[in-house]
mmCIF file of C-alpha atoms in Angstrom:
data_model
loop_
_atom_site.group_PDB
_atom_site.id
_atom_site.type_symbol
_atom_site.label_atom_id
_atom_site.label_comp_id
_atom_site.label_asym_id
_atom_site.label_seq_id
_atom_site.Cartn_x
_atom_site.Cartn_y
_atom_site.Cartn_z
ATOM 1 C CA MET D 22 -66.915 40.339 89.978
ATOM 2 C CA LYS D 23 -67.162 39.051 86.418
ATOM 3 C CA VAL D 24 -63.637 38.319 85.147
ATOM 4 C CA ALA D 25 -62.659 37.089 81.725
ATOM 5 C CA VAL D 26 -59.645 34.866 81.365
ATOM 6 C CA ALA D 27 -57.613 33.896 78.283
ATOM 7 C CA PHE D 28 -54.473 31.867 77.718
ATOM 8 C CA ASP D 29 -52.462 31.050 74.721
ATOM 9 C CA HIS D 30 -50.614 27.824 74.442
ATOM 10 C CA ARG D 31 -47.649 29.034 76.611
ATOM 11 C CA GLY D 32 -49.848 31.037 79.070
ATOM 12 C CA VAL D 33 -51.852 27.939 79.901
ATOM 13 C CA HIS D 34 -49.153 26.914 82.308
ATOM 14 C CA LEU D 35 -50.550 29.559 84.750
ATOM 15 C CA ARG D 36 -54.173 28.581 84.150
ATOM 16 C CA ASP D 37 -54.709 26.707 87.433
ATOM 17 C CA ALA D 38 -53.085 29.418 89.534
ATOM 18 C CA VAL D 39 -55.261 32.188 87.868
ATOM 19 C CA LEU D 40 -58.421 30.194 88.232
ATOM 20 C CA ASP D 41 -57.747 29.272 91.897
ATOM 21 C CA VAL D 42 -57.709 32.987 92.726
ATOM 22 C CA LEU D 43 -60.925 33.618 90.861
ATOM 23 C CA ASP D 44 -62.887 30.953 92.770
ATOM 24 C CA GLY D 45 -65.940 32.748 93.986
ATOM 25 C CA HIS D 46 -66.046 35.183 91.113
ATOM 26 C CA SER D 47 -68.071 34.736 87.873
ATOM 27 C CA VAL D 48 -65.442 33.614 85.330
ATOM 28 C CA VAL D 49 -65.770 33.961 81.539
ATOM 29 C CA ASP D 50 -63.342 31.326 80.388
ATOM 30 C CA LEU D 51 -62.035 32.032 76.888
ATOM 31 C CA GLY D 52 -59.570 29.139 76.988
ATOM 32 C CA THR D 53 -57.251 27.496 76.185
ATOM 33 C CA ASP D 54 -56.673 24.628 78.517
ATOM 34 C CA THR D 55 -53.891 22.782 76.733
ATOM 35 C CA ASP D 56 -50.451 23.454 75.285
ATOM 36 C CA LYS D 57 -50.848 20.824 72.634
ATOM 37 C CA GLU D 58 -52.137 23.205 70.010
ATOM 38 C CA ARG D 59 -50.624 26.608 69.077
ATOM 39 C CA ILE D 60 -52.931 29.445 70.001
ATOM 40 C CA ASP D 61 -52.189 32.875 68.489
ATOM 41 C CA TYR D 62 -52.361 35.485 71.190
ATOM 42 C CA PRO D 63 -53.951 38.239 68.965
ATOM 43 C CA ASP D 64 -56.986 35.914 68.624
ATOM 44 C CA LYS D 65 -57.255 35.694 72.469
ATOM 45 C CA ALA D 66 -56.708 39.475 72.737
ATOM 46 C CA ARG D 67 -59.669 40.139 70.538
ATOM 47 C CA ALA D 68 -61.847 37.618 72.546
ATOM 48 C CA ILE D 69 -60.965 39.009 75.917
ATOM 49 C CA GLY D 70 -61.118 42.658 74.798
ATOM 50 C CA GLU D 71 -64.478 42.174 73.138
ATOM 51 C CA ALA D 72 -65.860 40.386 76.219
ATOM 52 C CA ILE D 73 -65.008 43.405 78.354
ATOM 53 C CA LEU D 74 -66.293 45.919 75.812
ATOM 54 C CA ARG D 75 -69.572 43.959 75.486
ATOM 55 C CA GLY D 76 -70.017 43.991 79.283
ATOM 56 C CA ASP D 77 -69.626 40.225 79.622
ATOM 57 C CA ALA D 78 -66.809 40.783 82.095
ATOM 58 C CA GLU D 79 -65.631 43.820 84.095
ATOM 59 C CA ARG D 80 -61.970 42.856 84.041
ATOM 60 C CA GLY D 81 -59.751 40.319 82.337
ATOM 61 C CA VAL D 82 -56.630 38.233 82.953
ATOM 62 C CA PHE D 83 -54.696 37.397 79.892
ATOM 63 C CA VAL D 84 -51.591 35.081 79.905
ATOM 64 C CA CYS D 85 -49.016 34.483 77.214
ATOM 65 C CA GLY D 86 -45.379 33.385 77.464
ATOM 66 C CA SER D 87 -43.925 36.795 78.287
ATOM 67 C CA GLY D 88 -47.017 38.995 78.785
ATOM 68 C CA VAL D 89 -45.737 41.323 76.077
ATOM 69 C CA GLY D 90 -47.685 40.045 73.088
ATOM 70 C CA ALA D 91 -50.893 39.849 75.210
ATOM 71 C CA SER D 92 -50.467 43.459 76.279
ATOM 72 C CA VAL D 93 -49.553 44.845 72.867
ATOM 73 C CA ALA D 94 -52.457 43.067 71.084
ATOM 74 C CA ALA D 95 -55.102 43.808 73.738
ATOM 75 C CA CYS D 96 -54.286 47.529 73.754
ATOM 76 C CA LYS D 97 -55.129 47.749 70.086
ATOM 77 C CA LEU D 98 -58.786 47.648 70.966
ATOM 78 C CA PRO D 99 -60.189 51.070 71.890
ATOM 79 C CA GLY D 100 -61.309 51.109 75.478
ATOM 80 C CA ILE D 101 -58.999 48.365 76.622
ATOM 81 C CA ARG D 102 -56.293 49.337 79.047
ATOM 82 C CA ALA D 103 -54.023 46.216 79.349
ATOM 83 C CA ALA D 104 -50.657 46.137 80.981
ATOM 84 C CA ILE D 105 -48.003 43.624 82.020
ATOM 85 C CA CYS D 106 -47.625 43.437 85.777
ATOM 86 C CA HIS D 107 -45.023 41.238 87.256
ATOM 87 C CA ASP D 108 -45.015 43.078 90.609
ATOM 88 C CA VAL D 109 -47.794 43.673 93.121
ATOM 89 C CA TYR D 110 -47.419 47.485 93.086
ATOM 90 C CA SER D 111 -48.168 47.685 89.400
ATOM 91 C CA ALA D 112 -51.069 45.290 89.642
ATOM 92 C CA HIS D 113 -53.022 47.611 92.012
ATOM 93 C CA GLN D 114 -51.631 50.965 90.880
ATOM 94 C CA GLY D 115 -52.586 50.198 87.205
ATOM 95 C CA VAL D 116 -56.190 49.946 88.353
ATOM 96 C CA GLU D 117 -56.162 52.738 90.930
ATOM 97 C CA HIS D 118 -54.590 55.372 88.666
ATOM 98 C CA ASP D 119 -55.129 54.128 85.075
ATOM 99 C CA ASP D 120 -58.309 52.109 85.337
ATOM 100 C CA MET D 121 -56.503 49.049 83.855
ATOM 101 C CA ASN D 122 -59.044 46.505 82.795
ATOM 102 C CA ILE D 123 -56.799 43.559 81.682
ATOM 103 C CA LEU D 124 -53.922 42.196 83.646
ATOM 104 C CA CYS D 125 -51.365 40.656 81.431
ATOM 105 C CA LEU D 126 -48.902 37.955 82.796
ATOM 106 C CA GLY D 127 -46.026 36.001 81.392
ATOM 107 C CA SER D 128 -45.945 32.343 82.213
ATOM 108 C CA GLU D 129 -42.239 32.229 81.565
ATOM 109 C CA VAL D 130 -41.659 35.223 83.786
ATOM 110 C CA VAL D 131 -43.713 34.617 86.939
ATOM 111 C CA GLY D 132 -44.453 31.376 88.749
ATOM 112 C CA PRO D 133 -47.841 30.242 90.130
ATOM 113 C CA SER D 134 -47.379 31.769 93.623
ATOM 114 C CA LEU D 135 -46.666 35.269 92.373
ATOM 115 C CA ALA D 136 -49.384 34.913 89.662
ATOM 116 C CA ARG D 137 -51.934 34.261 92.494
ATOM 117 C CA ASP D 138 -50.762 37.312 94.363
ATOM 118 C CA LEU D 139 -50.860 39.496 91.207
ATOM 119 C CA VAL D 140 -54.433 38.331 90.235
ATOM 120 C CA ALA D 141 -55.716 38.786 93.716
ATOM 121 C CA THR D 142 -54.230 42.289 93.968
ATOM 122 C CA PHE D 143 -55.619 43.300 90.543
ATOM 123 C CA ILE D 144 -59.113 42.004 91.289
ATOM 124 C CA GLY D 145 -59.109 43.705 94.808
ATOM 125 C CA ALA D 146 -57.985 47.173 93.419
ATOM 126 C CA ARG D 147 -60.496 49.863 92.626
ATOM 127 C CA PHE D 148 -60.148 52.926 90.345
ATOM 128 C CA ASP D 149 -59.382 56.068 92.442
ATOM 129 C CA GLY D 150 -61.707 58.264 90.371
ATOM 130 C CA GLY D 151 -59.622 61.371 91.232
ATOM 131 C CA GLU D 152 -59.834 64.374 88.846
ATOM 132 C CA ARG D 153 -56.354 63.987 87.452
ATOM 133 C CA TYR D 154 -56.886 60.284 86.743
ATOM 134 C CA VAL D 155 -60.123 60.860 84.974
ATOM 135 C CA LYS D 156 -58.568 63.703 82.959
ATOM 136 C CA ARG D 157 -55.805 61.330 81.873
ATOM 137 C CA LEU D 158 -58.264 58.644 80.865
ATOM 138 C CA GLN D 159 -60.054 61.275 78.789
ATOM 139 C CA MET D 160 -56.759 62.167 77.157
ATOM 140 C CA ILE D 161 -56.221 58.492 76.224
ATOM 141 C CA GLU D 162 -59.690 58.263 74.715
ATOM 142 C CA ASP D 163 -58.768 61.353 72.653
ATOM 143 C CA LEU D 164 -55.609 59.528 71.488
ATOM 144 C CA GLU D 165 -57.785 56.514 70.439
ATOM 145 C CA ARG D 166 -60.254 58.637 68.579
ATOM 146 C CA ASN D 167 -57.755 60.797 66.839
ATOM 147 C CA ALA D 168 -55.082 58.207 66.049
ATOM 148 C CA SER D 169 -53.803 58.379 62.459
ATOM 149 C CA HIS D 170 -53.600 54.936 60.784
ATOM 150 C CA ALA D 171 -51.409 55.945 57.908
#
C-alpha cells in the first residue's frame, strides 16, 4: 500500500515508530524529521491531504502533539476523512465503517508501542462497503458540497 506520512515538530517524536510499521509499504514521506524547527500542522495537513487526493498515496498517517490539530486541519479538505485514534478499535472501525483515509496520532498522548499497533491496525483494515456505510459517505460528500461558508 502507498502511505503518506507527515509530522509536525512535536509529532516527529513518533516518526521512527510509524516508519518501522510501514517498512515494506511504499511511503510518501512529507517530513519533518526534526523538532528543531517549528512546523505548522495546517501546512502538513494540506500536504498529506493533497497527496491522497492526487492519488500519490491511498492512506496517510499524520502526527502532531495531540492529534487534534492534525485531524481538524486535514478534515477541511473535501474528500479527506481524518480522525484521531488512540485505541485499536477506532483505528480499524474508522476504516471499516467510515472509510477513514488519514490516521491522526498525538505524540504526547500515545507512546511508540501503541503507535505501532495503531498504524498496523489502520493499514490492515479494509472498508466494509456495506450499503449503510456507502450511504453515509454519500451524505458526508453532500455536506462537503453544500456547506455554507458564510
